[in-house]
Amino acid sequence: MFGRSIRLFTLLGFEVKVDASWLIIAALITWSLATGFFPYRFPGLPPAAYWWMGVLGAFGLFASIVFHELCHAIVAKQYGLPMKGITLFIFGGVAEMVQEPQSPKIEFRMAIAGPISSLALALGCYLVQGWGRVAGWPGPATAVLYYLFLINALLAVFNMVPAFPLDGGRILRSALWKWRANLRWATRIASGIGSGFGVFLIALGLFEVLRGNFIGGMWWFLIGMFLRGASQASYRQLLLRRALEGEPVWRFMKPNPITVPLHISLRELVDEYFYRYHFKLFPVVGDGSE
């Protein structure tokens, strides 16, 4: 799912990283807030104020996504599920699990923690910005808080769509898993719905592009492509994990691989190994060890 990631910090024992793609989207979010959302919703402010509001809004979105994924990770840790950490990428973030939950109850509690956290943040931002207006806070401050109220409410609603691997899709999978006691079947159904929802978003994006809304249409198209790919990859990953679970390594390795001496020349490597054996990989051995 991810490309190159940059480690930012460790929070409550979880490593928080950012995928290189998120740096691009952070710049785009700042630009769109500074030139579109804030000037439209709160006109009459200096241009420099809008840019500062855009930066703070993007940072607030970053913190909101980290908080959302951190709640997933905390619940997972309570049930003994190992977590690689939290990674932000171009369409949001993910708490990276090493293994699947052991039961539908754990799956449900892990999944629902995210939307609940986003709703709590949305409510908190709404109350604070309301109190700030009454207290006479500067307009840009309450405007940023209002944006964070809207974006967290949107995150909660979107994540509750029953399309795997969104939180709503995981809640659906937990219900199907509970009903039939079959994780593979439940994952196949939830992933199929997720893939279908991805196709719907792709079609919506193309429709918006044809209507002249190129930027908005492309975002729906890319989100749909990502969601469709992620749902299919999640099901394939489960199948692969189940197929390999408990199998010894020797079943999938060659007992006597073709090895390459440490000090061989490139010409000899190509002529005597690449052309002769046609393998993609050759272990390099020197002094009796790899």
Short mmCIF file of C-alpha atoms in Angstrom, two decimals:
data_model
loop_
_atom_site.label_atom_id
_atom_site.label_comp_id
_atom_site.label_asym_id
_atom_site.label_seq_id
_atom_site.Cartn_x
_atom_site.Cartn_y
_atom_site.Cartn_z
CA MET A 1 0.00 0.00 0.00
CA PHE A 2 2.78 2.38 0.86
CA GLY A 3 5.89 3.68 -0.78
CA ARG A 4 8.70 5.44 1.02
CA SER A 5 7.72 6.59 4.51
CA ILE A 6 9.31 9.07 6.91
CA ARG A 7 9.34 8.45 10.66
CA LEU A 8 7.98 11.46 12.54
CA PHE A 9 7.70 10.54 16.21
CA THR A 10 6.56 7.90 18.67
CA LEU A 11 3.25 8.40 20.48
CA LEU A 12 2.15 6.12 23.35
CA GLY A 13 4.51 3.46 22.09
CA PHE A 14 3.32 3.62 18.47
CA GLU A 15 5.60 4.86 15.71
CA VAL A 16 3.95 7.53 13.57
CA LYS A 17 5.19 7.74 9.98
CA VAL A 18 4.14 9.71 6.95
CA ASP A 19 4.17 8.33 3.43
CA ALA A 20 5.84 10.59 0.87
CA SER A 21 2.47 10.94 -0.89
CA TRP A 22 0.99 12.70 2.15
CA LEU A 23 3.43 15.59 1.80
CA ILE A 24 1.88 16.32 -1.60
CA ILE A 25 -1.67 16.17 -0.28
CA ALA A 26 -0.77 18.35 2.72
CA ALA A 27 0.42 21.09 0.35
CA LEU A 28 -2.75 20.74 -1.76
CA ILE A 29 -4.98 20.90 1.32
CA THR A 30 -3.22 24.04 2.54
CA TRP A 31 -3.60 25.66 -0.88
CA SER A 32 -7.28 24.71 -1.25
CA LEU A 33 -8.13 25.98 2.23
CA ALA A 34 -6.22 29.25 1.79
CA THR A 35 -7.60 30.03 -1.67
CA GLY A 36 -11.03 28.36 -1.58
CA PHE A 37 -12.72 27.23 1.63
CA PHE A 38 -11.74 30.00 4.06
CA PRO A 39 -12.15 32.96 1.65
CA TYR A 40 -15.58 31.61 0.63
CA ARG A 41 -16.85 30.89 4.15
CA PHE A 42 -15.13 33.79 5.93
CA PRO A 43 -14.66 36.68 3.47
CA GLY A 44 -12.93 39.99 4.14
CA LEU A 45 -9.69 38.79 5.77
CA PRO A 46 -6.16 39.62 4.55
CA PRO A 47 -4.55 37.04 2.18
CA ALA A 48 -1.80 36.29 4.71
CA ALA A 49 -4.46 35.34 7.28
CA TYR A 50 -5.98 32.84 4.87
CA TRP A 51 -2.60 31.17 4.33
CA TRP A 52 -1.98 30.88 8.05
CA MET A 53 -5.48 29.44 8.44
CA GLY A 54 -4.72 26.98 5.64
CA VAL A 55 -1.53 25.82 7.37
CA LEU A 56 -3.29 25.43 10.72
CA GLY A 57 -6.22 23.64 9.08
CA ALA A 58 -3.89 21.15 7.35
CA PHE A 59 -2.01 20.57 10.61
CA GLY A 60 -5.31 20.07 12.43
CA LEU A 61 -6.38 17.50 9.82
CA PHE A 62 -3.04 15.73 10.31
CA ALA A 63 -3.59 15.61 14.08
CA SER A 64 -7.18 14.44 13.62
CA ILE A 65 -6.15 11.50 11.44
CA VAL A 66 -3.38 10.54 13.87
CA PHE A 67 -5.89 10.61 16.75
CA HIS A 68 -8.37 8.52 14.73
CA GLU A 69 -5.77 5.85 13.94
CA LEU A 70 -4.28 6.01 17.44
CA CYS A 71 -7.64 4.99 18.90
CA HIS A 72 -7.66 1.95 16.59
CA ALA A 73 -4.14 1.07 17.72
CA ILE A 74 -4.91 1.49 21.44
CA VAL A 75 -7.88 -0.88 21.23
CA ALA A 76 -5.79 -3.38 19.27
CA LYS A 77 -3.05 -3.21 21.89
CA GLN A 78 -5.57 -3.89 24.65
CA TYR A 79 -6.41 -7.20 22.95
CA GLY A 80 -2.78 -8.15 22.41
CA LEU A 81 -2.68 -7.48 18.67
CA PRO A 82 0.80 -6.36 17.56
CA MET A 83 0.88 -3.08 15.61
CA LYS A 84 3.60 -1.86 13.28
CA GLY A 85 2.58 1.74 13.85
CA ILE A 86 0.53 4.48 12.20
CA THR A 87 1.23 5.68 8.66
CA LEU A 88 -0.35 8.69 6.97
CA PHE A 89 -0.71 8.41 3.22
CA ILE A 90 -2.35 10.27 0.38
CA PHE A 91 -5.97 9.40 1.25
CA GLY A 92 -5.77 9.42 5.04
CA GLY A 93 -4.04 7.06 7.42
CA VAL A 94 -3.93 3.50 8.69
CA ALA A 95 -2.99 1.67 11.87
CA GLU A 96 -0.90 -1.18 10.50
CA MET A 97 -1.88 -4.52 12.04
CA VAL A 98 0.48 -7.49 11.91
CA GLN A 99 -2.36 -10.03 12.11
CA GLU A 100 -6.15 -10.22 11.88
CA PRO A 101 -8.31 -9.84 15.03
CA GLN A 102 -9.00 -13.11 16.84
CA SER A 103 -12.78 -12.66 17.10
CA PRO A 104 -15.70 -10.61 15.67
CA LYS A 105 -16.01 -8.74 18.98
CA ILE A 106 -12.42 -7.51 18.79
CA GLU A 107 -12.87 -6.57 15.11
CA PHE A 108 -15.99 -4.55 15.95
CA ARG A 109 -14.44 -2.72 18.90
CA MET A 110 -11.30 -1.87 16.93
CA ALA A 111 -13.32 -0.60 13.97
CA ILE A 112 -15.86 1.47 15.89
CA ALA A 113 -13.14 3.23 17.90
CA GLY A 114 -12.15 5.32 14.86
CA PRO A 115 -15.53 6.89 13.99
CA ILE A 116 -16.31 7.47 17.68
CA SER A 117 -13.01 9.32 18.10
CA SER A 118 -13.70 11.49 15.04
CA LEU A 119 -17.22 12.30 16.27
CA ALA A 120 -15.80 13.23 19.68
CA LEU A 121 -13.25 15.53 18.04
CA ALA A 122 -15.95 17.08 15.86
CA LEU A 123 -18.14 17.76 18.88
CA GLY A 124 -15.21 19.18 20.86
CA CYS A 125 -14.18 21.54 18.04
CA TYR A 126 -17.79 22.69 17.57
CA LEU A 127 -18.24 23.48 21.26
CA VAL A 128 -14.87 25.24 21.57
CA GLN A 129 -15.43 27.39 18.48
CA GLY A 130 -18.90 28.31 19.75
CA TRP A 131 -17.48 29.29 23.11
CA GLY A 132 -14.67 31.18 21.35
CA ARG A 133 -17.13 33.28 19.38
CA VAL A 134 -18.98 34.24 22.56
CA ALA A 135 -15.67 35.01 24.28
CA GLY A 136 -14.56 37.25 21.42
CA TRP A 137 -11.76 35.11 19.98
CA PRO A 138 -10.22 36.27 16.68
CA GLY A 139 -12.22 35.25 13.63
CA PRO A 140 -9.43 33.14 12.04
CA ALA A 141 -9.15 30.99 15.20
CA THR A 142 -12.85 30.13 15.32
CA ALA A 143 -12.86 29.61 11.53
CA VAL A 144 -10.13 26.94 11.78
CA LEU A 145 -11.99 25.23 14.61
CA TYR A 146 -15.18 25.26 12.53
CA TYR A 147 -13.30 23.63 9.65
CA LEU A 148 -11.96 20.93 12.00
CA PHE A 149 -15.52 20.32 13.21
CA LEU A 150 -16.68 19.79 9.63
CA ILE A 151 -13.75 17.62 8.53
CA ASN A 152 -13.93 15.33 11.57
CA ALA A 153 -17.67 14.89 11.13
CA LEU A 154 -17.03 14.04 7.46
CA LEU A 155 -14.28 11.56 8.43
CA ALA A 156 -16.65 9.82 10.82
CA VAL A 157 -19.48 9.58 8.28
CA PHE A 158 -17.28 8.48 5.37
CA ASN A 159 -15.52 5.83 7.46
CA MET A 160 -18.87 4.34 8.46
CA VAL A 161 -19.70 3.45 4.85
CA PRO A 162 -19.91 -0.40 4.88
CA ALA A 163 -17.12 -0.79 2.33
CA PHE A 164 -14.08 -2.81 3.42
CA PRO A 165 -11.39 -1.80 4.42
CA LEU A 166 -13.11 1.34 5.74
CA ASP A 167 -14.20 1.16 9.38
CA GLY A 168 -17.79 0.57 8.34
CA GLY A 169 -16.64 -2.31 6.16
CA ARG A 170 -14.79 -3.84 9.11
CA ILE A 171 -17.92 -3.49 11.25
CA LEU A 172 -19.87 -5.26 8.49
CA ARG A 173 -17.23 -8.00 8.34
CA SER A 174 -17.42 -8.49 12.10
CA ALA A 175 -21.22 -8.93 11.86
CA LEU A 176 -20.93 -11.42 8.98
CA TRP A 177 -18.12 -13.22 10.79
CA LYS A 178 -20.28 -13.49 13.91
CA TRP A 179 -23.24 -14.74 11.86
CA ARG A 180 -21.49 -17.47 9.90
CA ALA A 181 -18.33 -18.05 12.01
CA ASN A 182 -16.33 -17.84 8.78
CA LEU A 183 -13.73 -15.06 8.49
CA ARG A 184 -12.84 -15.92 4.89
CA TRP A 185 -16.46 -15.73 3.72
CA ALA A 186 -17.08 -12.53 5.68
CA THR A 187 -13.96 -10.92 4.20
CA ARG A 188 -14.98 -11.94 0.67
CA ILE A 189 -18.43 -10.35 1.05
CA ALA A 190 -17.15 -7.16 2.73
CA SER A 191 -14.33 -6.82 0.19
CA GLY A 192 -16.78 -7.27 -2.67
CA ILE A 193 -18.93 -4.44 -1.32
CA GLY A 194 -15.81 -2.31 -0.88
CA SER A 195 -14.75 -2.99 -4.45
CA GLY A 196 -18.24 -2.14 -5.69
CA PHE A 197 -18.27 1.12 -3.75
CA GLY A 198 -14.88 1.93 -5.27
CA VAL A 199 -16.34 1.41 -8.75
CA PHE A 200 -19.23 3.72 -7.81
CA LEU A 201 -16.79 6.46 -6.77
CA ILE A 202 -14.83 6.00 -10.00
CA ALA A 203 -18.04 6.43 -12.02
CA LEU A 204 -19.00 9.46 -9.91
CA GLY A 205 -15.60 10.98 -10.56
CA LEU A 206 -15.90 10.51 -14.32
CA PHE A 207 -19.40 12.03 -14.21
CA GLU A 208 -18.10 15.07 -12.32
CA VAL A 209 -15.26 15.49 -14.82
CA LEU A 210 -17.76 15.44 -17.71
CA ARG A 211 -19.82 18.08 -15.86
CA GLY A 212 -16.75 20.33 -15.78
CA ASN A 213 -15.72 19.73 -12.15
CA PHE A 214 -12.30 18.36 -13.06
CA ILE A 215 -10.54 18.66 -9.68
CA GLY A 216 -13.44 17.29 -7.63
CA GLY A 217 -14.05 14.53 -10.17
CA MET A 218 -10.42 13.45 -10.17
CA TRP A 219 -10.43 13.22 -6.38
CA TRP A 220 -13.48 10.93 -6.41
CA PHE A 221 -11.90 8.90 -9.20
CA LEU A 222 -8.59 8.43 -7.33
CA ILE A 223 -10.30 7.62 -4.03
CA GLY A 224 -12.43 5.05 -5.83
CA MET A 225 -9.37 3.50 -7.46
CA PHE A 226 -7.59 3.31 -4.12
CA LEU A 227 -10.57 1.84 -2.27
CA ARG A 228 -11.18 -0.78 -4.95
CA GLY A 229 -7.53 -1.81 -4.96
CA ALA A 230 -7.30 -1.87 -1.15
CA SER A 231 -10.41 -4.02 -0.75
CA GLN A 232 -9.19 -6.58 -3.28
CA ALA A 233 -5.68 -6.61 -1.81
CA SER A 234 -7.06 -7.19 1.70
CA TYR A 235 -8.95 -10.30 0.58
CA ARG A 236 -5.93 -11.67 -1.29
CA GLN A 237 -3.74 -11.03 1.75
CA LEU A 238 -6.13 -13.00 3.96
CA LEU A 239 -6.15 -15.92 1.51
CA LEU A 240 -2.36 -15.93 1.32
CA ARG A 241 -1.99 -15.72 5.10
CA ARG A 242 -4.42 -18.62 5.61
CA ALA A 243 -2.66 -20.69 2.94
CA LEU A 244 0.78 -20.20 4.50
CA GLU A 245 -0.24 -20.19 8.16
CA GLY A 246 1.61 -22.86 10.13
CA GLU A 247 3.58 -24.14 7.14
CA PRO A 248 7.34 -24.72 7.62
CA VAL A 249 9.75 -22.64 5.56
CA TRP A 250 11.37 -25.72 3.98
CA ARG A 251 8.20 -26.39 1.98
CA PHE A 252 8.75 -23.18 -0.02
CA MET A 253 12.51 -23.16 -0.49
CA LYS A 254 15.04 -24.97 -2.63
CA PRO A 255 17.26 -27.16 -0.43
CA ASN A 256 20.32 -26.69 -2.68
CA PRO A 257 20.14 -23.24 -4.32
CA ILE A 258 22.59 -22.10 -6.99
CA THR A 259 25.00 -19.73 -5.21
CA VAL A 260 27.43 -17.15 -6.56
CA PRO A 261 31.01 -16.73 -5.23
CA LEU A 262 31.71 -13.41 -3.54
CA HIS A 263 34.61 -12.31 -5.82
CA ILE A 264 33.19 -13.29 -9.21
CA SER A 265 33.30 -10.70 -12.00
CA LEU A 266 30.16 -9.25 -13.58
CA ARG A 267 30.98 -10.88 -16.91
CA GLU A 268 31.29 -14.30 -15.26
CA LEU A 269 28.07 -13.69 -13.33
CA VAL A 270 26.16 -12.97 -16.53
CA ASP A 271 27.77 -15.66 -18.70
CA GLU A 272 27.99 -18.50 -16.21
CA TYR A 273 24.87 -17.90 -14.08
CA PHE A 274 22.27 -15.57 -15.66
CA TYR A 275 22.48 -17.13 -19.12
CA ARG A 276 22.92 -20.67 -17.81
CA TYR A 277 20.30 -20.96 -15.06
CA HIS A 278 17.83 -18.15 -15.88
CA PHE A 279 16.97 -17.47 -12.21
CA LYS A 280 15.98 -14.02 -10.96
CA LEU A 281 17.99 -14.24 -7.74
CA PHE A 282 21.26 -15.89 -6.72
CA PRO A 283 22.52 -16.02 -3.10
CA VAL A 284 26.05 -14.57 -2.85
CA VAL A 285 28.34 -16.71 -0.69
CA GLY A 286 31.77 -15.83 0.67
CA ASP A 287 33.96 -17.59 3.21
CA GLY A 288 31.32 -20.29 3.66
CA SER A 289 28.51 -17.93 4.73
CA GLU A 290 26.02 -15.68 2.91
#
